[in-house]
């Protein structure tokens, strides 16, 4: 049977909603008619779950991220006898020996303020460290020495020992399964033994080593056997094999299960070379049933300079409840992906990552009570992206951003057949596509956030995201305005569309202990269909939503996070149903959101 024909049966009103599920977006029948509530299809359900999952993964990663390891130096002390402490020297100039990495003129300019002054030897030793500091500012390791000499003309000879990498000594703690060759090769990926030590490259290699799960790596520099050589001592100790979090929230779609419980488990160093496996299992509770979602991601290093391979899969199985329970709609999605990521810049205060990803989605929904197939489609996509973050210690601010270019295709299955339990023979159907989402698509998406401390206890943040589509998109590729990560006065999936912008501004005040209160304003605009099909009314194709509210956060780092927010809408919902309800079949003003995460 065809969906088009099914609309002519006696169950017209009911089947129209089912057809809306297959079509993803149903515009109003006339320019005067408000859009009605539409049942979410597998793409929309998957999109919302993955947004929550990605937030949980980032939160767990922040909790498990180790502070940038310090690089300590152990220079031998300069020993001065009593006879040198009181003697003073009238400085007339400097002669620099051993300088090869920086211009002599630049260093002489730094020493110029000392010329013409009478300095004791301890004062002179302290003053000439401006040379060492100049090397450090440009990322080099160096020592500035005043050798034994007879100063008769006031010209002081300085010897600069430019640090060159000597021997790398690796000490593994008990029960460390990480191969020492990978530690050594990572350290030597950008600088070889005997070459000048570059602090940024040393910091990069140490951070890359600490990005591996299951180990903690520290470094100390000390003078080598020969002048100018600096040995690097590496200390590796094991960390727990298992880390993760348990999360409870009400971030779900009402008809799939607003209350959600999930467990995120990461197995560190599963392959003995720094790879990790992350398992996420989620249950969504609706109408005394549990809808399920699970994902598995394996990540492993390629080479020694930070390139990483990710392989993953996910499975979603749900049945609609609440306002759509009578439809008996069952949906599934299966996802496979493979990706690469590479840190172009990796440092303690700024990072830049490049990524590429291929993903395949299989989306299917059926109305089991009527043996009506609703949708069966495949989505294939390629995505390339950049992500950055920057910590500014001067302004006490933190900036993050990301951008992605996604291109892919949506394939419907004309003439496909289905066989459902209890439905007898297979049922054939032809899927309809009035919105024109079948075929190739391209979209650009971006997000950024900025946080700055105003006083010891007061911070403010501004975040925004947006998406632009070049064609009409499948629901799995759309963005939405409502929900706990958008305009918090509206439910999850409210105002979904092909392109739009979203912004949040928040002021946070640390009250006592780990308790933080906040006030926020949210707003966004959505363009529901990139191109409205001919003959379809364009009423409410452009929609704006606004809201404001208050939040409360309590954190015990490394143990748990508790977050709650209450938000009121500003203005009316242009997409409200004829009875004034939102897309979840309710009109709640204010809306309340809560999340509890326990880390282990």
XYZ file of C-alpha atoms in Angstrom:
600
model
C 0.000 0.000 0.000
C 1.120 3.577 -0.559
C 0.986 6.235 2.072
C -0.867 8.491 -0.324
C -3.630 5.902 -0.665
C -3.777 5.255 3.064
C -4.807 8.863 3.681
C -8.120 8.101 1.980
C -9.141 5.518 4.595
C -11.521 6.133 7.472
C -8.609 6.836 9.793
C -7.855 10.075 7.990
C -6.913 12.273 10.946
C -4.696 9.606 12.418
C -2.922 8.740 9.205
C -2.234 12.374 8.351
C -0.004 12.544 11.419
C 1.695 9.321 10.323
C 2.302 10.819 6.914
C 3.716 13.860 8.641
C 6.180 11.553 10.349
C 7.355 10.226 7.014
C 7.565 13.692 5.485
C 9.456 15.116 8.467
C 7.894 18.586 8.097
C 4.216 19.333 7.483
C 3.434 22.973 6.715
C 0.011 24.372 7.519
C -2.749 23.562 5.063
C -3.387 27.222 4.436
C -1.763 30.531 5.122
C -4.176 31.124 8.000
C -3.674 27.754 9.681
C -1.120 27.306 12.464
C 1.243 24.330 12.133
C 0.131 21.269 14.076
C 2.262 19.071 16.312
C 4.261 16.558 14.274
C 5.517 13.213 15.556
C 9.339 13.057 15.517
C 10.905 10.717 12.981
C 14.086 8.645 13.537
C 16.332 11.424 12.235
C 14.936 13.991 14.668
C 15.112 11.566 17.610
C 18.707 10.617 16.782
C 19.754 14.267 16.395
C 18.505 15.168 19.871
C 20.083 12.134 21.538
C 23.459 12.715 19.895
C 23.483 16.338 21.049
C 23.038 15.190 24.657
C 25.627 12.438 24.180
C 28.218 14.847 22.811
C 27.674 17.199 25.757
C 28.163 14.322 28.204
C 31.343 13.212 26.436
C 32.782 16.728 26.586
C 31.864 17.017 30.272
C 33.476 13.671 31.081
C 36.551 14.642 29.065
C 36.876 17.912 30.998
C 36.699 16.042 34.288
C 39.329 13.513 33.225
C 41.655 15.988 31.481
C 44.905 16.367 33.332
C 46.470 19.765 33.881
C 49.302 20.602 31.473
C 52.358 18.827 32.876
C 55.038 21.198 34.115
C 58.479 20.982 32.586
C 60.907 21.456 35.440
C 64.564 22.318 35.099
C 67.357 21.379 37.423
C 70.292 23.748 36.671
C 73.374 23.541 38.845
C 73.635 26.495 41.216
C 76.175 29.233 40.600
C 78.596 29.075 43.517
C 80.312 32.290 44.524
C 83.029 32.600 47.082
C 82.950 35.401 49.713
C 85.674 37.282 47.849
C 83.304 37.811 44.890
C 80.325 39.157 46.789
C 81.523 42.709 47.483
C 83.636 43.428 44.420
C 81.968 45.756 41.910
C 82.500 46.190 38.191
C 81.979 49.326 36.102
C 80.323 47.778 33.055
C 81.411 49.276 29.710
C 80.010 46.577 27.405
C 79.351 42.899 26.816
C 80.758 40.204 24.579
C 78.439 37.267 23.874
C 79.853 33.841 23.018
C 77.843 30.777 22.001
C 74.901 32.650 20.489
C 73.595 30.972 17.314
C 69.793 30.899 17.604
C 69.037 34.600 18.214
C 70.466 37.795 16.674
C 73.416 39.258 18.586
C 72.011 42.769 18.105
C 68.745 41.842 19.814
C 70.541 40.515 22.894
C 72.976 43.446 23.051
C 69.998 45.813 23.086
C 68.621 43.995 26.135
C 71.958 44.412 27.931
C 72.388 48.098 27.039
C 70.690 49.478 30.251
C 73.536 47.943 32.324
C 76.304 49.778 30.521
C 77.781 52.580 32.607
C 76.589 51.105 35.905
C 78.722 49.780 38.713
C 77.455 46.303 39.649
C 78.559 43.647 42.076
C 78.972 40.142 40.683
C 75.697 38.839 42.221
C 73.882 41.861 40.746
C 75.498 41.260 37.378
C 74.494 37.579 37.408
C 70.874 38.547 38.054
C 70.836 41.308 35.433
C 72.223 39.246 32.563
C 69.412 36.728 32.937
C 67.487 38.977 30.537
C 69.348 36.997 27.881
C 68.014 33.711 29.252
C 64.522 35.214 29.443
C 64.724 36.305 25.793
C 65.518 32.740 24.752
C 62.597 31.467 26.825
C 60.163 33.951 25.259
C 61.065 32.585 21.847
C 60.702 29.000 22.964
C 64.312 28.001 23.597
C 66.173 26.656 26.617
C 69.415 28.464 27.470
C 71.699 29.427 30.361
C 73.722 32.632 30.565
C 77.023 32.272 32.433
C 79.772 34.657 33.461
C 82.964 32.611 33.141
C 86.097 33.301 35.145
C 87.847 36.261 33.495
C 90.041 39.284 34.083
C 87.891 42.349 33.443
C 90.225 45.293 32.851
C 88.401 47.331 30.229
C 84.874 46.934 31.655
C 83.757 44.572 28.885
C 82.108 41.522 30.435
C 82.279 38.221 28.581
C 79.072 36.163 28.706
C 78.791 32.550 27.605
C 75.361 31.400 26.450
C 74.784 27.662 26.645
C 71.990 27.034 24.173
C 70.138 23.960 25.311
C 70.291 21.005 22.961
C 68.463 17.782 23.537
C 70.693 15.183 25.093
C 69.591 11.819 26.431
C 65.954 10.906 27.036
C 65.587 8.787 30.156
C 62.205 7.060 30.533
C 61.116 5.666 33.871
C 57.958 3.535 33.859
C 55.997 3.103 37.051
C 54.681 -0.225 38.239
C 51.876 -1.747 36.141
C 52.389 0.650 33.230
C 51.438 -1.183 30.010
C 52.390 1.682 27.725
C 55.386 0.940 25.434
C 58.411 3.168 26.169
C 59.197 3.287 22.422
C 55.951 5.209 21.833
C 56.912 7.677 24.568
C 60.345 8.191 23.017
C 59.063 8.455 19.438
C 56.406 10.978 20.458
C 59.044 13.136 22.141
C 61.270 12.903 19.049
C 58.494 13.530 16.508
C 59.446 17.197 16.071
C 62.903 17.530 17.614
C 65.786 15.092 17.524
C 68.598 14.453 19.946
C 71.317 17.039 19.495
C 68.940 19.675 18.119
C 68.060 22.891 19.985
C 65.297 22.331 22.506
C 62.093 24.116 21.566
C 59.828 24.508 24.584
C 56.622 24.645 22.440
C 57.549 21.321 20.815
C 58.419 19.811 24.172
C 55.120 21.032 25.606
C 53.240 19.653 22.595
C 54.761 16.199 22.919
C 54.058 16.103 26.656
C 50.425 17.100 26.122
C 50.022 14.496 23.381
C 51.354 11.821 25.711
C 48.944 12.917 28.421
C 46.074 12.842 25.923
C 46.449 9.075 25.929
C 44.169 7.475 28.465
C 45.575 5.396 31.283
C 48.902 7.166 31.857
C 50.207 10.316 33.508
C 53.481 11.658 32.092
C 55.795 14.212 33.732
C 59.073 15.695 32.572
C 62.169 17.230 34.134
C 65.149 18.787 32.364
C 68.672 18.597 33.750
C 72.154 19.424 32.416
C 73.639 16.690 30.274
C 77.098 15.185 30.252
C 78.469 17.783 27.823
C 78.122 21.585 28.011
C 74.963 22.760 26.269
C 73.275 19.372 26.318
C 70.086 19.030 28.328
C 68.799 15.610 29.272
C 65.089 14.949 29.605
C 63.828 12.677 32.352
C 60.359 11.244 31.700
C 58.264 9.711 34.462
C 55.256 7.594 33.444
C 52.769 6.319 35.993
C 49.538 4.383 35.443
C 46.036 5.798 35.815
C 42.825 3.792 36.336
C 41.866 1.522 33.456
C 38.191 2.475 33.736
C 36.767 6.007 33.919
C 33.343 7.357 33.173
C 30.173 8.963 34.404
C 26.542 8.244 35.213
C 24.107 10.911 34.067
C 20.452 11.580 34.835
C 18.503 14.392 33.179
C 15.187 15.452 31.666
C 16.710 16.503 28.339
C 14.799 14.047 26.153
C 11.893 14.419 23.740
C 8.597 13.899 25.596
C 7.190 11.323 23.150
C 10.422 9.284 23.251
C 11.240 9.786 26.926
C 11.983 13.098 28.587
C 13.640 11.505 31.608
C 16.931 9.892 30.620
C 19.519 7.793 32.438
C 22.861 7.044 30.825
C 26.225 5.536 31.645
C 29.385 6.614 29.850
C 32.324 4.250 30.345
C 35.810 4.767 28.947
C 38.384 1.976 28.915
C 41.849 3.512 28.822
C 44.797 2.094 26.896
C 42.805 -0.939 25.764
C 45.331 -1.815 23.057
C 48.504 -1.124 25.023
C 49.424 1.778 22.710
C 47.190 4.570 23.990
C 43.906 3.606 22.350
C 40.607 3.929 24.200
C 37.118 2.463 23.919
C 34.105 4.532 24.992
C 30.730 2.907 25.590
C 27.563 4.924 26.118
C 24.264 3.308 27.090
C 21.112 5.405 27.493
C 17.581 4.617 28.581
C 14.644 6.964 27.911
C 11.529 6.398 30.009
C 8.045 6.892 28.538
C 4.680 5.230 29.295
C 6.196 2.537 31.533
C 8.591 1.556 28.719
C 12.279 2.129 28.168
C 13.556 3.252 24.784
C 17.231 2.505 24.287
C 20.283 4.002 22.651
C 23.840 2.736 22.692
C 27.118 3.706 21.069
C 30.674 2.388 20.979
C 33.686 4.452 19.907
C 37.264 3.221 19.531
C 40.062 5.769 19.185
C 43.720 4.971 18.584
C 46.824 6.985 17.634
C 48.374 6.830 14.176
C 52.046 7.696 14.131
C 53.578 9.861 16.842
C 52.521 13.447 16.116
C 48.917 13.421 17.355
C 46.984 11.952 14.416
C 44.113 9.844 15.745
C 41.676 7.392 14.151
C 38.128 7.023 15.490
C 35.743 4.194 14.612
C 32.232 4.022 16.006
C 28.719 2.678 15.760
C 25.400 3.386 17.442
C 21.941 1.833 17.627
C 18.630 3.498 18.551
C 15.387 1.609 19.194
C 12.274 3.470 20.293
C 8.497 3.476 20.324
C 6.597 6.748 20.506
C 4.544 7.374 23.629
C 2.621 10.139 25.393
C 0.602 12.174 22.839
C 1.600 9.790 20.010
C 1.125 6.501 21.872
C -2.019 5.562 19.918
C -0.069 5.621 16.646
C 2.072 2.628 17.710
C 5.049 4.043 15.837
C 8.312 2.159 16.175
C 11.574 3.637 14.948
C 15.176 2.543 14.646
C 18.444 4.050 13.538
C 21.829 2.478 12.952
C 24.944 4.598 12.553
C 28.510 3.790 11.529
C 31.341 6.287 11.297
C 35.079 6.587 10.775
C 37.080 9.722 11.387
C 40.499 11.298 11.719
C 41.602 14.169 13.934
C 44.900 16.023 14.106
C 46.147 18.753 16.472
C 47.602 21.453 14.255
C 48.405 23.423 17.418
C 48.634 21.754 20.843
C 49.721 23.819 23.823
C 48.714 24.677 27.338
C 46.863 27.866 26.422
C 45.679 27.367 22.850
C 44.778 24.474 20.571
C 43.644 24.002 16.992
C 42.299 20.680 15.728
C 41.429 19.534 12.212
C 39.060 16.639 11.636
C 37.484 14.604 8.855
C 34.639 12.133 9.257
C 32.515 9.769 7.182
C 29.155 8.664 8.569
C 26.372 6.353 7.406
C 22.877 6.482 8.931
C 20.085 3.958 8.393
C 16.744 5.428 9.519
C 13.506 3.447 9.639
C 10.033 3.951 11.134
C 6.872 1.832 10.965
C 3.317 2.051 12.295
C 3.007 -1.492 13.582
C -0.709 -1.443 14.483
C -1.733 -0.602 10.893
C 1.191 -2.420 9.220
C 2.041 0.914 7.587
C 5.697 1.514 6.648
C 6.481 5.181 7.177
C 10.073 5.725 6.166
C 13.230 3.850 5.301
C 16.166 5.971 4.192
C 19.935 6.048 4.129
C 22.034 9.116 4.825
C 25.720 9.205 3.887
C 27.845 12.211 4.710
C 31.390 13.524 4.772
C 32.375 16.230 7.222
C 35.540 18.275 7.574
C 36.024 20.680 10.430
C 38.229 22.862 12.578
C 37.968 23.426 16.327
C 39.986 25.745 18.537
C 40.250 26.999 22.089
C 42.317 29.743 23.688
C 42.974 30.577 27.319
C 44.029 34.184 27.931
C 45.660 34.564 31.319
C 45.907 38.357 31.000
C 42.176 38.989 30.564
C 41.216 35.794 32.437
C 39.054 34.652 29.540
C 38.432 31.475 27.572
C 37.409 31.332 23.909
C 36.290 28.267 21.955
C 35.009 27.811 18.439
C 34.360 25.244 15.745
C 33.218 25.052 12.151
C 32.185 22.177 9.903
C 31.435 21.679 6.232
C 29.130 18.709 5.701
C 28.200 17.220 2.351
C 26.244 14.065 1.717
C 23.218 12.394 0.232
C 19.802 11.123 1.325
C 18.408 8.055 -0.426
C 14.778 7.003 -0.171
C 13.826 3.476 -1.169
C 11.111 3.597 -3.822
C 9.329 0.267 -4.130
C 10.875 -1.177 -0.951
C 9.008 -3.875 0.950
C 8.728 -4.501 4.669
C 7.649 -7.473 6.718
C 6.403 -6.820 10.268
C 5.581 -9.384 12.933
C 1.845 -10.028 12.844
C 1.343 -8.293 9.504
C 1.353 -11.343 7.278
C 2.765 -10.743 3.817
C 5.334 -8.094 3.089
C 3.964 -4.617 2.538
C 5.187 -2.552 -0.398
C 5.146 1.237 -0.493
C 6.573 4.229 -2.271
C 7.917 6.981 -0.031
C 6.835 10.515 -0.771
C 9.197 13.473 -0.519
C 7.301 16.766 -0.780
C 10.086 18.753 0.910
C 12.680 17.617 -1.609
C 15.246 16.259 0.856
C 16.185 13.244 -1.277
C 19.447 13.646 -3.137
C 22.641 15.530 -2.345
C 22.942 18.164 0.361
C 25.555 20.536 1.746
C 25.550 22.602 4.906
C 27.923 24.788 6.895
C 27.715 24.957 10.679
C 29.663 26.895 13.285
C 29.675 27.517 17.027
C 31.633 29.752 19.408
C 31.662 30.656 23.081
C 33.475 33.290 25.125
C 33.772 33.344 28.897
C 35.442 36.053 30.967
C 35.913 36.600 34.663
C 34.806 40.076 35.761
C 35.604 39.764 39.460
C 36.784 36.982 41.718
C 33.253 35.549 41.901
C 31.517 36.971 38.824
C 31.851 35.724 35.235
C 29.881 36.262 32.071
C 29.650 34.148 28.953
C 28.345 34.531 25.435
C 27.758 31.586 23.126
C 26.315 31.232 19.680
C 25.803 28.680 16.938
C 24.444 28.685 13.447
C 23.900 26.648 10.340
C 23.385 27.416 6.672
C 22.011 24.852 4.212
C 22.283 24.949 0.432
C 19.304 22.594 -0.009
C 16.427 21.262 2.067
C 17.748 18.913 4.746
C 16.710 15.627 6.265
C 15.617 15.953 9.896
C 18.836 14.259 11.055
C 20.790 17.217 9.648
C 18.589 20.082 10.843
C 19.113 22.320 13.866
C 16.548 23.245 16.522
C 15.998 26.250 18.769
C 14.330 24.703 21.819
C 15.715 22.548 24.602
C 18.272 22.723 27.429
C 21.096 23.721 25.049
C 19.096 26.343 23.154
C 16.151 28.555 24.078
C 15.464 26.921 27.428
C 11.893 28.224 27.667
C 10.836 25.730 24.965
C 10.909 21.933 24.701
C 13.432 19.787 22.882
C 12.899 19.809 19.090
C 10.876 23.036 19.124
C 11.382 25.003 15.897
C 13.503 22.619 13.830
C 14.774 23.825 10.495
C 17.421 23.765 7.818
C 19.243 26.934 8.816
C 19.284 29.425 11.637
C 21.184 31.063 14.459
C 21.091 30.652 18.219
C 22.621 32.818 20.969
C 22.865 32.666 24.762
C 24.229 35.191 27.241
C 24.708 34.240 30.878
C 25.977 35.896 34.053
C 27.277 33.565 36.786
C 28.058 34.369 40.409
C 29.924 32.039 42.763
C 27.980 32.221 46.017
C 29.611 29.776 48.430
C 31.530 26.535 48.200
C 30.896 25.024 44.814
C 27.473 26.686 44.396
C 27.037 29.058 41.447
C 23.905 31.009 40.543
C 23.182 32.425 37.104
C 20.812 34.560 35.060
C 20.510 34.060 31.314
C 18.773 35.192 28.136
C 18.343 32.914 25.096
C 17.235 33.720 21.574
C 17.246 32.231 18.121
C 15.875 32.382 14.610
C 15.145 29.410 12.354
C 14.413 29.116 8.636
C 12.473 25.855 8.582
C 12.813 24.962 4.897
C 15.683 26.301 2.818
C 13.343 26.325 -0.158
C 9.584 26.020 0.241
C 8.215 23.596 -2.387
C 5.884 24.998 -5.012
C 2.275 25.047 -3.869
C 3.122 24.740 -0.157
C 2.152 27.754 2.010
C 5.216 29.483 3.439
C 3.499 30.746 6.600
C 5.787 30.481 9.631
C 8.750 29.323 7.575
C 10.785 31.917 9.520
C 10.413 31.675 13.279
C 12.092 33.414 16.234
C 11.967 32.247 19.858
C 13.177 34.024 23.011
C 13.384 33.204 26.685
C 15.087 34.102 29.960
C 15.617 32.482 33.313
C 17.829 31.493 36.207
C 20.215 28.623 36.831
C 21.893 26.923 39.759
C 25.056 24.823 39.583
C 26.909 22.796 42.180
C 30.207 21.108 41.401
C 32.627 18.897 43.238
C 35.460 18.523 40.688
C 36.153 14.934 39.794
C 33.070 13.690 41.659
C 29.792 15.135 40.431
C 28.033 18.069 38.783
C 24.480 19.220 39.465
C 22.804 21.761 37.186
C 19.256 23.111 37.166
C 17.572 25.879 35.197
C 14.129 27.456 35.010
C 13.169 29.571 31.997
C 10.208 31.701 30.944
C 9.310 32.454 27.344
C 9.437 35.983 26.000
C 6.581 36.417 23.547
C 4.466 33.668 21.993
C 5.412 30.552 20.068
C 4.550 31.107 16.375
C 4.486 27.319 15.892
C 2.018 26.603 18.677
C -0.754 24.110 18.000
C -4.378 25.262 17.630
C -4.879 24.640 21.351
C -1.792 26.684 22.248
C 0.580 23.805 23.004
C 4.188 23.397 21.914
C 5.652 20.546 19.859
C 5.564 18.240 22.898
C 1.793 18.678 23.257
C 2.174 20.824 26.381
C 2.384 24.478 27.247
C 4.636 24.884 30.230
C 5.729 28.315 31.275
C 8.196 28.208 32.919
C 10.180 25.167 31.773
C 12.462 23.352 34.195
C 15.650 21.463 33.315
C 17.914 19.403 35.571
C 21.019 17.279 35.132
C 23.102 15.244 37.581
C 26.446 13.713 36.578
C 28.543 11.446 38.785
C 32.137 10.795 37.698
C 34.271 7.784 38.514
